[in-house]
Coordinates of C-alpha atoms in Angstrom, one line a residue:
X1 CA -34.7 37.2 -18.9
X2 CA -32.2 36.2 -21.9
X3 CA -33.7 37.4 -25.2
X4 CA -32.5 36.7 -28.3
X5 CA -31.8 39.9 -30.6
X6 CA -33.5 38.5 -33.1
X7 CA -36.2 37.4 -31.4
X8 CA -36.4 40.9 -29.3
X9 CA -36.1 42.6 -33.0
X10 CA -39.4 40.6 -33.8
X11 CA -41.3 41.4 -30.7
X12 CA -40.8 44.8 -31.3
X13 CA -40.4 45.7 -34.8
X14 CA -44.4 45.6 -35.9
X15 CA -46.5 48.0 -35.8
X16 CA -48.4 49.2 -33.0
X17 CA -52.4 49.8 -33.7
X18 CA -54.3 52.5 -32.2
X19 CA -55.5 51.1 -29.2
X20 CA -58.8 53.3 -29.3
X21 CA -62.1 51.6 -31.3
X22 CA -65.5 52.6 -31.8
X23 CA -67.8 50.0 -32.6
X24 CA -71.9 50.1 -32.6
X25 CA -74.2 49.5 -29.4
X26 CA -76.2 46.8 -29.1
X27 CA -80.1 46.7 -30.3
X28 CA -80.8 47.6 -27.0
X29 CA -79.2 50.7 -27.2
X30 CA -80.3 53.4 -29.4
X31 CA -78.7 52.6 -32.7
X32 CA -77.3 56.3 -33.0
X33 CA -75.2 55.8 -29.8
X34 CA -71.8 54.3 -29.7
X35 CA -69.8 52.7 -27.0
X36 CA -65.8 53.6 -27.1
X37 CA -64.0 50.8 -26.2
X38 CA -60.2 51.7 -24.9
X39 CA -57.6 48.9 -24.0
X40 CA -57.0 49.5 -20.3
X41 CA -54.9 53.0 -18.9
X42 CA -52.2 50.9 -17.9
X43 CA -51.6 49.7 -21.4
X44 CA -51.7 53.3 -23.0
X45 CA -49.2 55.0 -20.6
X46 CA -46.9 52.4 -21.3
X47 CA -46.8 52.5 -24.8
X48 CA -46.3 56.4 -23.8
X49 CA -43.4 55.4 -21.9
X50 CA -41.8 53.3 -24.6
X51 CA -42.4 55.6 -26.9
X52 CA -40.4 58.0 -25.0
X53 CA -37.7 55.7 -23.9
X54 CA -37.4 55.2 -27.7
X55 CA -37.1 58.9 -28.5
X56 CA -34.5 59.2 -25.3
X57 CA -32.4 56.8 -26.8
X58 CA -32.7 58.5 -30.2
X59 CA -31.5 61.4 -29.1
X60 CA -28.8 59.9 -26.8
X61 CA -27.8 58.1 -29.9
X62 CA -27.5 61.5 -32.0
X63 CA -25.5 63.6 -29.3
X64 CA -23.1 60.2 -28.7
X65 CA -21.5 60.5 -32.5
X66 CA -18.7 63.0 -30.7
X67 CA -17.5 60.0 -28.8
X68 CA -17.0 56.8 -30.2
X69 CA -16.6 54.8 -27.4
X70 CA -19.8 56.6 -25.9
X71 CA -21.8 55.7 -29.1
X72 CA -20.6 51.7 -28.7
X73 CA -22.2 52.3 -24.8
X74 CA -25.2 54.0 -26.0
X75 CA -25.4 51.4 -28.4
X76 CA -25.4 48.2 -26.1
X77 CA -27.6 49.9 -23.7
X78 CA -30.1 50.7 -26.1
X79 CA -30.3 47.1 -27.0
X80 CA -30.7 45.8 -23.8
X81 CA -33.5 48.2 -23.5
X82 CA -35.1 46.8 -25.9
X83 CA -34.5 43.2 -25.2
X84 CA -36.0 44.1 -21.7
X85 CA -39.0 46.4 -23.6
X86 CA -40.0 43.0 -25.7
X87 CA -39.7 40.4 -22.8
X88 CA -41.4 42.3 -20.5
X89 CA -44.6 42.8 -23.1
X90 CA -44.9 39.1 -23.7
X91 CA -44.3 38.1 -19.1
X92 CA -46.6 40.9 -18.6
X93 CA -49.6 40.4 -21.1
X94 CA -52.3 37.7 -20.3
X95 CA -53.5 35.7 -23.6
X96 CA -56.8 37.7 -24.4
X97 CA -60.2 37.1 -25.9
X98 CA -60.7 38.8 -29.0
X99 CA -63.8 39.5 -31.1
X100 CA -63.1 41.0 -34.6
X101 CA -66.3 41.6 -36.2
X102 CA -68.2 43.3 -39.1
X103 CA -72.2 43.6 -38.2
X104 CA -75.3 44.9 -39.6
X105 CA -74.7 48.2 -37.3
X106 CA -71.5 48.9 -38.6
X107 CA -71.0 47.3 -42.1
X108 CA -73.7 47.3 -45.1
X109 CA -74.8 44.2 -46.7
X110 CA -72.3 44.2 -50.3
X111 CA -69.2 43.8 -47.5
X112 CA -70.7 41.3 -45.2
X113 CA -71.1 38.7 -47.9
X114 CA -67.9 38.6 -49.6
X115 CA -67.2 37.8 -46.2
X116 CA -69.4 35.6 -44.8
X117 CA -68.1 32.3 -45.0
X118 CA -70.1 29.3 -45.2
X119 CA -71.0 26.7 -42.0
X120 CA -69.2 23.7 -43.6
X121 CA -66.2 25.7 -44.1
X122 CA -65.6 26.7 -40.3
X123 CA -63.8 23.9 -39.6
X124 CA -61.5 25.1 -41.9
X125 CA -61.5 28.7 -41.2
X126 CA -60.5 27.7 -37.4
X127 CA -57.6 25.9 -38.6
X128 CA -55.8 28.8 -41.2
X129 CA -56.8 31.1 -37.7
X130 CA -54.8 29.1 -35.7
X131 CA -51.9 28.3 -38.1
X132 CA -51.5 32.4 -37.2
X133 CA -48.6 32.8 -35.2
X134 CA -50.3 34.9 -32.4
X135 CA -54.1 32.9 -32.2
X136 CA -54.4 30.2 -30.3
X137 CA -57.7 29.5 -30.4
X138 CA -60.2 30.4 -32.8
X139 CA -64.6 30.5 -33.4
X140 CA -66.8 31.9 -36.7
X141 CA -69.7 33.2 -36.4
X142 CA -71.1 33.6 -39.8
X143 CA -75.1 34.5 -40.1
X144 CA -76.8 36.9 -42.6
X145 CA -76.2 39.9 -40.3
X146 CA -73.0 39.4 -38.9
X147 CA -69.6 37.5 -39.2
X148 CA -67.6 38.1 -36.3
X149 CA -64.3 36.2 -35.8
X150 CA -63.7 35.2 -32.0
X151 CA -59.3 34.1 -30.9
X152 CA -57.3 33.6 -27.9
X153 CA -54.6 35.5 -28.9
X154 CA -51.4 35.6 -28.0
X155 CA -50.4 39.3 -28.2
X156 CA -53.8 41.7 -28.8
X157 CA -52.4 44.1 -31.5
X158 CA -50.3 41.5 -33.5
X159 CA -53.3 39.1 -33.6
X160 CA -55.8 41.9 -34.7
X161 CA -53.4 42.7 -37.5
X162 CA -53.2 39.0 -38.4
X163 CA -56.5 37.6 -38.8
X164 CA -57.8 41.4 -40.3
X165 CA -55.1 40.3 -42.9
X166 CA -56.4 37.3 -43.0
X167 CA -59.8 37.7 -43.4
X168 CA -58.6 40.4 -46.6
X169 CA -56.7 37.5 -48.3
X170 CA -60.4 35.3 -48.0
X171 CA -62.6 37.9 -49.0
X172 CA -60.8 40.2 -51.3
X173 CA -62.0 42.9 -49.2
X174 CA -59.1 45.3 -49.0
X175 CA -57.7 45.8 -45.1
X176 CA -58.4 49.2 -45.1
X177 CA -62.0 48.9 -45.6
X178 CA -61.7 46.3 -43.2
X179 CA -60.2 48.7 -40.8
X180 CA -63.2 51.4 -41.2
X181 CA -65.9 49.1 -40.4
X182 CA -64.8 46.2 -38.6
X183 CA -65.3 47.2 -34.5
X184 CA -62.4 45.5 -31.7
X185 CA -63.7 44.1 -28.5
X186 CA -61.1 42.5 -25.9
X187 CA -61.6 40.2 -23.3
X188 CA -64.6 41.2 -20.7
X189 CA -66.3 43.6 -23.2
X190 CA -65.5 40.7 -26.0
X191 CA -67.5 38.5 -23.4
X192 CA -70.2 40.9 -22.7
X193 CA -71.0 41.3 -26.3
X194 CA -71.3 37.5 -27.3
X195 CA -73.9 37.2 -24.2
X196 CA -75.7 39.9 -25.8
X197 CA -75.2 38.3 -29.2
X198 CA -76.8 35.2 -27.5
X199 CA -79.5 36.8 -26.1
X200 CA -80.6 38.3 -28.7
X201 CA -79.9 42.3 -27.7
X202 CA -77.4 42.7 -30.5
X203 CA -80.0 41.6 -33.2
X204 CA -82.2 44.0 -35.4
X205 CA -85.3 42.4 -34.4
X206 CA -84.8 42.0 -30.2
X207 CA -84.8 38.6 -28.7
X208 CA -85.2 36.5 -32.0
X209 CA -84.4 33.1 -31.4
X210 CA -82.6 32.1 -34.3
X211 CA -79.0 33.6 -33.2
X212 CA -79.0 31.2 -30.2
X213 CA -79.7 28.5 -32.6
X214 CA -77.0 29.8 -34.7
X215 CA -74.1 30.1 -31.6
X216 CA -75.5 26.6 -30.7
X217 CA -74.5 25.7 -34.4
X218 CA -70.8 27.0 -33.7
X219 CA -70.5 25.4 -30.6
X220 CA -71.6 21.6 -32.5
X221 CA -69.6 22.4 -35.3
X222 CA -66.3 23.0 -33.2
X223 CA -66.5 19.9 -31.7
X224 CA -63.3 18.3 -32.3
X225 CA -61.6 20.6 -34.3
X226 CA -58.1 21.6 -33.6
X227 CA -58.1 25.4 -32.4
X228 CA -61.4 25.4 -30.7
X229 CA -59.9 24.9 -27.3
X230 CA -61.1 25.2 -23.9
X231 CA -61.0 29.3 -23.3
X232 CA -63.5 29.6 -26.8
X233 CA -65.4 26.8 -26.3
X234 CA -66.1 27.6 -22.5
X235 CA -67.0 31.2 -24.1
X236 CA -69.4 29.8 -26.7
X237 CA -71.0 27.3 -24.2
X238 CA -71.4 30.0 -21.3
X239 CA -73.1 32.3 -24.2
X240 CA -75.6 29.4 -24.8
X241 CA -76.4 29.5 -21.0
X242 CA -77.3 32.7 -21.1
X243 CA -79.0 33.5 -24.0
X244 CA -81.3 30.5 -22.7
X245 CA -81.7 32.3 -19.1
X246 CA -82.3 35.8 -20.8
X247 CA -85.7 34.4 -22.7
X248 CA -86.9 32.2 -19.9
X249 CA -86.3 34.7 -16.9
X250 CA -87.3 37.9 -19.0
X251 CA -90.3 38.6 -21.5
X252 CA -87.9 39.0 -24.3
X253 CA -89.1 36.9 -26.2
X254 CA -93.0 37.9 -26.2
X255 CA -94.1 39.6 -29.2
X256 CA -90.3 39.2 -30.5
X257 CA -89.8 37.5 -34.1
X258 CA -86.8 36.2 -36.1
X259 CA -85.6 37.9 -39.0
X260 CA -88.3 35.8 -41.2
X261 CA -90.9 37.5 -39.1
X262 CA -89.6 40.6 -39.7
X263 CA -89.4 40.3 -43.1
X264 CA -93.4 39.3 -43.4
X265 CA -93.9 42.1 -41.1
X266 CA -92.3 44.5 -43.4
X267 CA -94.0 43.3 -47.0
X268 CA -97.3 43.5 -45.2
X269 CA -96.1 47.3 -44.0
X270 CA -95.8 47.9 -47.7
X271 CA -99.0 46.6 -49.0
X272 CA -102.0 48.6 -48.2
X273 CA -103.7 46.8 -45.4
X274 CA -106.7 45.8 -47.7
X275 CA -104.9 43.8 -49.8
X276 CA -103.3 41.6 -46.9
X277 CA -105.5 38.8 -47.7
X278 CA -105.5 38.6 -51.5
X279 CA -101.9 39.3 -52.2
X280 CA -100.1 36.6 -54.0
X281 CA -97.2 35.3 -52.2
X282 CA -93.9 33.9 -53.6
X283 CA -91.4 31.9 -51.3
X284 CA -88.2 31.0 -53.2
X285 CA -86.5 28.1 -51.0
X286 CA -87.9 25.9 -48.6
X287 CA -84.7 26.0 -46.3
X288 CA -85.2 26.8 -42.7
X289 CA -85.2 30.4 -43.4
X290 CA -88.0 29.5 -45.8
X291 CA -90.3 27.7 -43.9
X292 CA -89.9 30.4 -41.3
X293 CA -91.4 32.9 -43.7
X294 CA -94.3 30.7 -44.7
X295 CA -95.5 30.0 -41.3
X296 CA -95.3 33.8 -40.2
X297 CA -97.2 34.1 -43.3
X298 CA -99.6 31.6 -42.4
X299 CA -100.0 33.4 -38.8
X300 CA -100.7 37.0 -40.5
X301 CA -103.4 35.0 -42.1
X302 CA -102.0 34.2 -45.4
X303 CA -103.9 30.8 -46.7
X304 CA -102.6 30.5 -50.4
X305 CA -98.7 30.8 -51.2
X306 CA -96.3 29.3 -54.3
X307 CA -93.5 28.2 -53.1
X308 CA -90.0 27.5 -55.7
X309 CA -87.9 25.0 -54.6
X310 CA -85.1 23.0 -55.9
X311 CA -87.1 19.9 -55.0
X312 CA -90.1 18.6 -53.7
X313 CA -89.3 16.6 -50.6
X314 CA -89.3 20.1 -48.3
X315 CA -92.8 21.2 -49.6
X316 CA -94.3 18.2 -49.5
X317 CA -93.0 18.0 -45.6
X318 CA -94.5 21.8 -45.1
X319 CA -97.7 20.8 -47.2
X320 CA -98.3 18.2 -44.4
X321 CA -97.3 20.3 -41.3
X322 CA -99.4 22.9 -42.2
X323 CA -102.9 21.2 -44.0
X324 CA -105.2 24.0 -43.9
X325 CA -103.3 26.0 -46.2
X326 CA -102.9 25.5 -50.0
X327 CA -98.9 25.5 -50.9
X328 CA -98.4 25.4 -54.4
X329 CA -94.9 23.7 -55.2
X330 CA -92.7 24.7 -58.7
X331 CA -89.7 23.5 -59.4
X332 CA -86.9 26.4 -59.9
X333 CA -87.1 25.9 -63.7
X334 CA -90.1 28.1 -63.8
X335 CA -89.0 30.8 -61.4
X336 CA -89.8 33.4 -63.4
X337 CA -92.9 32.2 -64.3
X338 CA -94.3 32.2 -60.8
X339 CA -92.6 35.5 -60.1
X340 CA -94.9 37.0 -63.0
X341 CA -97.8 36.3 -61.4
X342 CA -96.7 37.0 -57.8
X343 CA -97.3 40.4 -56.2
X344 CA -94.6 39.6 -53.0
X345 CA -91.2 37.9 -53.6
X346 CA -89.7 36.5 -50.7
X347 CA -86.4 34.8 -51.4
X348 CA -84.2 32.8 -48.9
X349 CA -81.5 30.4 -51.1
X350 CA -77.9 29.4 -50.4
X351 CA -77.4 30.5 -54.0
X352 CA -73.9 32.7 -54.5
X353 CA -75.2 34.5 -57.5
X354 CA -78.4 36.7 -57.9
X355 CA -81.2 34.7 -59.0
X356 CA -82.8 38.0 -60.3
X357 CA -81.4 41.0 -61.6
X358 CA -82.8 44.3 -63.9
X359 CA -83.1 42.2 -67.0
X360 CA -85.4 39.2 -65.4
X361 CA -87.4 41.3 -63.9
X362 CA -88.3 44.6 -66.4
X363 CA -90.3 42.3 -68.8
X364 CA -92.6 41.0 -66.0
X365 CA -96.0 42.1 -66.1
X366 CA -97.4 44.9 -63.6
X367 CA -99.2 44.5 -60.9
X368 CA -102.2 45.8 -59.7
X369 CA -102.9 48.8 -58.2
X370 CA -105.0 46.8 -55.3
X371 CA -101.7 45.7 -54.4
X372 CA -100.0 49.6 -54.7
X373 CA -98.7 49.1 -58.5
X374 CA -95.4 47.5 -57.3
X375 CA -93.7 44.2 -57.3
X376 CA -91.9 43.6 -54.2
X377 CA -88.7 41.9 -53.7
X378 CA -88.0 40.5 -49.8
X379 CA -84.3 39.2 -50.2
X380 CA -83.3 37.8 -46.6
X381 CA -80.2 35.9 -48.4
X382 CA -76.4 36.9 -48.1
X383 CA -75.5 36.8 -50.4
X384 CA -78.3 38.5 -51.4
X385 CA -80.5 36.7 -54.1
X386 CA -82.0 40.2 -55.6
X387 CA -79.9 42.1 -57.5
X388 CA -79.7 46.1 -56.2
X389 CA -80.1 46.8 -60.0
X390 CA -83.7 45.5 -59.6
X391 CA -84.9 48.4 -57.7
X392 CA -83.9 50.8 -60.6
X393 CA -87.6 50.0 -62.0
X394 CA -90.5 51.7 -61.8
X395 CA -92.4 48.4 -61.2
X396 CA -90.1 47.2 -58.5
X397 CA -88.9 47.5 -55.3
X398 CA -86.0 45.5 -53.2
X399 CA -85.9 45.2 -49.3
X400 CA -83.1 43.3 -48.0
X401 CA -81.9 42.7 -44.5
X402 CA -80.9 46.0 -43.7
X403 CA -84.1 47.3 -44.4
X404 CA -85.6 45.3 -41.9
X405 CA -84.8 48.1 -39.5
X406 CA -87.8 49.8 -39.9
X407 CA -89.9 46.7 -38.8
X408 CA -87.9 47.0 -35.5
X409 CA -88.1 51.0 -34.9
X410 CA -92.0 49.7 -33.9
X411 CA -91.2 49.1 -30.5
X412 CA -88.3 50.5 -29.1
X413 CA -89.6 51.7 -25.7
X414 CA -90.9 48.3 -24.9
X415 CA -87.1 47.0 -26.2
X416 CA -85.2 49.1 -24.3
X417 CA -87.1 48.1 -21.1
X418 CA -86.8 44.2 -21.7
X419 CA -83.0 44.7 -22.6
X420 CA -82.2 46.3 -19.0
X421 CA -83.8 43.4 -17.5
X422 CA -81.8 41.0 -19.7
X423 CA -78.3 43.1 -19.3
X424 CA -79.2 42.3 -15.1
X425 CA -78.4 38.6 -16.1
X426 CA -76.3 39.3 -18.6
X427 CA -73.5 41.2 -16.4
X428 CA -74.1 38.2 -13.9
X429 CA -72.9 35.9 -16.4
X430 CA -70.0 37.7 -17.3
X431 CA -68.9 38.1 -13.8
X432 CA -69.3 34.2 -13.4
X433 CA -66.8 33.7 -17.1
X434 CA -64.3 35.5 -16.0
X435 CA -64.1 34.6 -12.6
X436 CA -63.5 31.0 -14.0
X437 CA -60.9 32.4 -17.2
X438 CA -59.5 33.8 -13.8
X439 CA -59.3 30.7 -12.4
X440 CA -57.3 29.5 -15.1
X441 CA -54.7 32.6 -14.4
X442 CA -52.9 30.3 -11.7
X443 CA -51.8 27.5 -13.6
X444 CA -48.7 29.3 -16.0
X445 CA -47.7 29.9 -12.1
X446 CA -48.1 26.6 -11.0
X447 CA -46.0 25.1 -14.3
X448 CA -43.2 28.2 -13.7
X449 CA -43.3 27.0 -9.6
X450 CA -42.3 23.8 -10.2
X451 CA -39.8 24.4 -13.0
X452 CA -38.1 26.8 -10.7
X453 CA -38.2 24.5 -7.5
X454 CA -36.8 21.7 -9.9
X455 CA -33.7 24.4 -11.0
X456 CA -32.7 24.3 -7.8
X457 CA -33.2 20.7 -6.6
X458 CA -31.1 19.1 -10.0
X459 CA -28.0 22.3 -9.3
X460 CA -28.2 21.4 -5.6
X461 CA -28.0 17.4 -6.4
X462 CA -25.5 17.9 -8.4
X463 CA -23.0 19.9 -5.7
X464 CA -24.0 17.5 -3.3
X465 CA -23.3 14.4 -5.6
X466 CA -20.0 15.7 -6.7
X467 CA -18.9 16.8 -3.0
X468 CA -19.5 12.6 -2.3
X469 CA -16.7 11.4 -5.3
X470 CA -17.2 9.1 -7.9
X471 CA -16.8 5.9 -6.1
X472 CA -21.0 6.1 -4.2
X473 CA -23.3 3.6 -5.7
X474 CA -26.2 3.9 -8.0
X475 CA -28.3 3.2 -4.8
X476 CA -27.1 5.7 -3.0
X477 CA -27.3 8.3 -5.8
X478 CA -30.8 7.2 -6.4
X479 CA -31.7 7.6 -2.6
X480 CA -30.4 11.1 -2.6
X481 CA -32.1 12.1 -5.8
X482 CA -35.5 10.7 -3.6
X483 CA -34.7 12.7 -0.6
X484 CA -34.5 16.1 -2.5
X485 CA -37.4 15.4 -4.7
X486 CA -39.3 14.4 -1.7
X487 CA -38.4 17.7 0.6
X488 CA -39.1 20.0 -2.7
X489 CA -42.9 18.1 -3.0
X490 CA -43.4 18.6 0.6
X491 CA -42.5 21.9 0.4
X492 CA -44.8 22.9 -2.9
X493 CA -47.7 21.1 -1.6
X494 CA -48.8 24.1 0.6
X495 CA -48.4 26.9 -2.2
X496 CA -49.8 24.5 -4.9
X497 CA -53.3 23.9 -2.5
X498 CA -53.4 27.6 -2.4
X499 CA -52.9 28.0 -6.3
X500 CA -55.9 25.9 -6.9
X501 CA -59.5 27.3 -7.5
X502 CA -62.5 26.4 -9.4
X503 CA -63.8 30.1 -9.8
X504 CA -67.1 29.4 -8.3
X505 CA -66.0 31.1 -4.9
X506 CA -65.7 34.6 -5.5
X507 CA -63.7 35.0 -2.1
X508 CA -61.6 32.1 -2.6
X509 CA -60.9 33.4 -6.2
X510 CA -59.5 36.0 -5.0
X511 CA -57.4 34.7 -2.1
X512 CA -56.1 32.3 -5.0
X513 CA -54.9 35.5 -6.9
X514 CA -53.7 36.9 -4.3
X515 CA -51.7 33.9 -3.6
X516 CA -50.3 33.6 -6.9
X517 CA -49.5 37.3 -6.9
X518 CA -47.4 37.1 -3.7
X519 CA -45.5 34.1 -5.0
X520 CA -44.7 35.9 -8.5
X521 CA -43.2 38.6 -6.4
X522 CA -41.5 36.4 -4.1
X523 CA -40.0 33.4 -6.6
X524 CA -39.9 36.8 -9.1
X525 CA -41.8 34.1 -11.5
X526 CA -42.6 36.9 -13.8
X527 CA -38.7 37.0 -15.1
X528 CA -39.4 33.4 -15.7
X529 CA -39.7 33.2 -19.9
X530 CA -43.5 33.3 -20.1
X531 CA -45.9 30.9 -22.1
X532 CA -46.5 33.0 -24.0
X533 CA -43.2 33.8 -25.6
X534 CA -43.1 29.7 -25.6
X535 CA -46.1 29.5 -27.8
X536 CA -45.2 32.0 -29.8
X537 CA -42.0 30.5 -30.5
X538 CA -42.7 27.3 -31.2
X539 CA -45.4 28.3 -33.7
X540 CA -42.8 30.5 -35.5
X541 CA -40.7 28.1 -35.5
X542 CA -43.3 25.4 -37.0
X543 CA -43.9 28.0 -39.7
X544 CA -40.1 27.7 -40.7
X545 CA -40.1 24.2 -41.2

């Protein structure tokens, strides 16, 4: 396949990453195990290979200076090496799913939000992805304990190293901080962990409901936005599938909370249980992280709360939703007021700066000693709304969503045996995605087919046309250009029936591969310039404009 240099310079001139990543297990693994996740043997041995074919030349290179005219060979043929080294790696490798993510197992709380990045902006975030030269397609997934950034791309490494960069350049988070807590997960293992996402086994408190709301969310927000094409949104849809089978096929769900939940559960860990009933309860924001709060407090048999909210429209819709309880509303001017006389703080805002910090909250008065002597901070925000400062009081003490860990250590037996029900389904699924990804696999063949049958037909019109002179007629030109497009159709028609598959037939998926295989091999299709090397191309060269 002709290369330019330049072009073959590009391909391989970046860096290469380690292909070896470690990344945290999912709740329903024990959270001091670790999966290893490799890219496949094939790959590593031939990077091993190239390297050594590099080094080979190198030192072919070095002993050549003796003979000019042997250095000018070694020269050439080193080029064409590469040339053949860079087309090969774009006609051999598929466009891969990619999940490059920063979670509450791997990355602490300060990182994730200068991260996280907010819903309104995905749109936005999908489109700078996909103005990358080697992403495709592009998702965000952005919650309070994770933001994980899902692309087709073009070339694995080369894609990694551009959206890391690029999530650097939004956050101000330098890449190699990025780089030591950020895990890699490629294509079926990519898969795999977004139906566990789904389903709730990646979560701190196992099966909560609210991440499939959330992955709902990306799916609704992506809905016409350039970038969220077919191989993401299939992924994002599929995900929604399954976390909704998990929780109605398994008991997941029973005696599981959201992270709201937990955070009740935790306060009410922290209080000596006879002063469950007569704490004094704080919510700051009536969002839907708020409201989630109040009724779990409401359910653990709280019946008088404050709640500080920007307005009073929310409350006065809780108020009426939940009558037998009295709900206090204050407006947020006298925040600090109410926290005085609250003995639990629970705070759930969209606010980007800390609402309290050391010097707010050291004049407050103490609390009784009915309630343990402490004022306690819940901060289930991110960015947090509860300054770390704040727990550098006597009086004080701040719990935030990585501390809701402890609220899930309750019940891990009983996790660990709903999660192997749910991974059942969950590897189900998977098999079911990629079988129609696979699916997809046949139609660069079909386009490369065609392209190559209509090569031939135009070269061999054009012999035939010129053997017939200059004096035959338009109609007879136009009757021979029929015939050969007609005996080139009839010919396709039997490979192209055999190139097409749904996916939902796991035998006829795989006769279809097959099929394409053979005809690669036999058309050598895979010498064809791959579309790949198109994409990326034409997205470089939209970059130069």
């Amino acid at each position: 396949m002709a290369v330019s240099s330049s072009l073959a310079a590009s391909f391989t001139g970046a860096k290469l990453e380690t292909p070896l990543f470690l990344n945290s297990v999912s709740s329903s693994r024990s959270s001091s195990q670790y999966r290893i996740f490799c890219k496949p043997a094939r790959t590593r041995r031939s990077l091993i290979q190239r390297g050594a074919s590099l080094n080979s030349r190198c030192e072919v290179a070095s002993d050549a200076l003796v003979d000019t005219d042997s250095t000018r060979s070694s020269s050439v043929s080193a080029l064409e090496q590469l040339k053949t080294s860079a087309a090969d790696r774009y006609t051999k490798e598929r466009s891969s799913i990619v999940v490059i993510g920063l979670s509450i197992h791997t990355t602490p709380v300060e990182m994730r939000e200068k991260l996280a990045i907010p819903e309104a902006e995905w749109p936005r975030a999908i489109g700078e992805l996909c103005n990358l030269n080697h992403i495709e397609e592009a998702a965000v997934l952005s919650t309070c304990n994770r933001m994980e950034i899902y692309v087709v791309a073009l070339s694995q490494h080369r894609g990694v190293k551009e959206v890391t960069e690029w999530m650097s350049k939004t956050s101000g988070v330098p890449v190699s901080e990025l780089c030591h807590h950020r895990f890699l997960l490629y294509n079926k293992d990519a898969t795999q962990h977004l139906f566990e996402v789904s389903a709730g086994l990646d979560s701190l408190v196992l099966g909560e409901g609210q991440i499939l709301a959330q992955v709902k969310q990306v799916v609704k927000v992506g809905q016409g936005v350039v970038g969220f094409g077919r191989n993401i949104s299939g992924l994002f849809k599929h995900a929604i599938t399954v976390g909704k089978r998990v929780r109605t096929e398994t008991n997941i769900a029973a005696g599981a909370v959201s992270v709201s939940s937990a955070a009740v559960e935790l306060a009410l860990m922290k209080l000596p249980e006879s002063s469950h009933a007569t704490a004094r309860m704080l919510v700051i924001g009536a969002g839907k992280m708020g409201k989630l709060v109040i009724k779990h407090l409401v359910a653990k048999g709280c019946t008088k709360m404050v709640i500080v909210n920007r307005g009073e429209e929310r409350v006065a819709a809780i108020r009426e939703e939940m009558k037998d309880v009295e709900i206090i509303y204050r407006p947020l001017t006298e925040m600090l007021a109410c926290a005085a006389e609250a003995d639990v703080v629970f705070t759930s805002t969209a606010s980007e700066t800390p609402l309290f910090l050391k010097e707010h909250v050291k004049d407050l008065p103490a609390v009784g000693q009915d309630v343990g002597g402490l004022r306690l901070f819940v901060d289930i925000s991110v960015p947090r709304n509860v300054g770390a400062c704040v727990s550098d009081l006597e009086t004080a003490r701040v719990y935030n969503v990585d501390d809701l860990k402890e609220v899930v250590a309750a019940n891990k037996e009983d996790r660990l045996r709903k999660a192997m029900e749910a991974q059942a389904i969950i590897t189900e699924e998977s098999k079911q995605f990629e079988a129609w990804r696979d699916s997809l696999e046949t139609v660069p063949t079909i386009k490369k087919l065609r392209a190559y049958a209509e090569r031939i037909r135009v070269a061999e019109l054009e012999k035939c046309l010129s053997k017939m002179g200059d004096d035959i007629s338009k109609k007879t030109r136009r009757a021979v250009d029929d015939l050969s497009r007609g005996i080139v159709n009839k010919l396709l028609h039997g490979p192209m029936q055999h190139l097409r598959c749904d996916g939902s037939d796991s035998r006829t998926l795989s006769e279809t591969l097959e099929n394409m295989h053979a005809l690669n091999r036999m058309f050598s299709l895979e010498t064809e310039i791959s579309l790949l090397e198109q994409k990326i191309r034409a997205k470089v060269e939209q970059t130069q404009k």
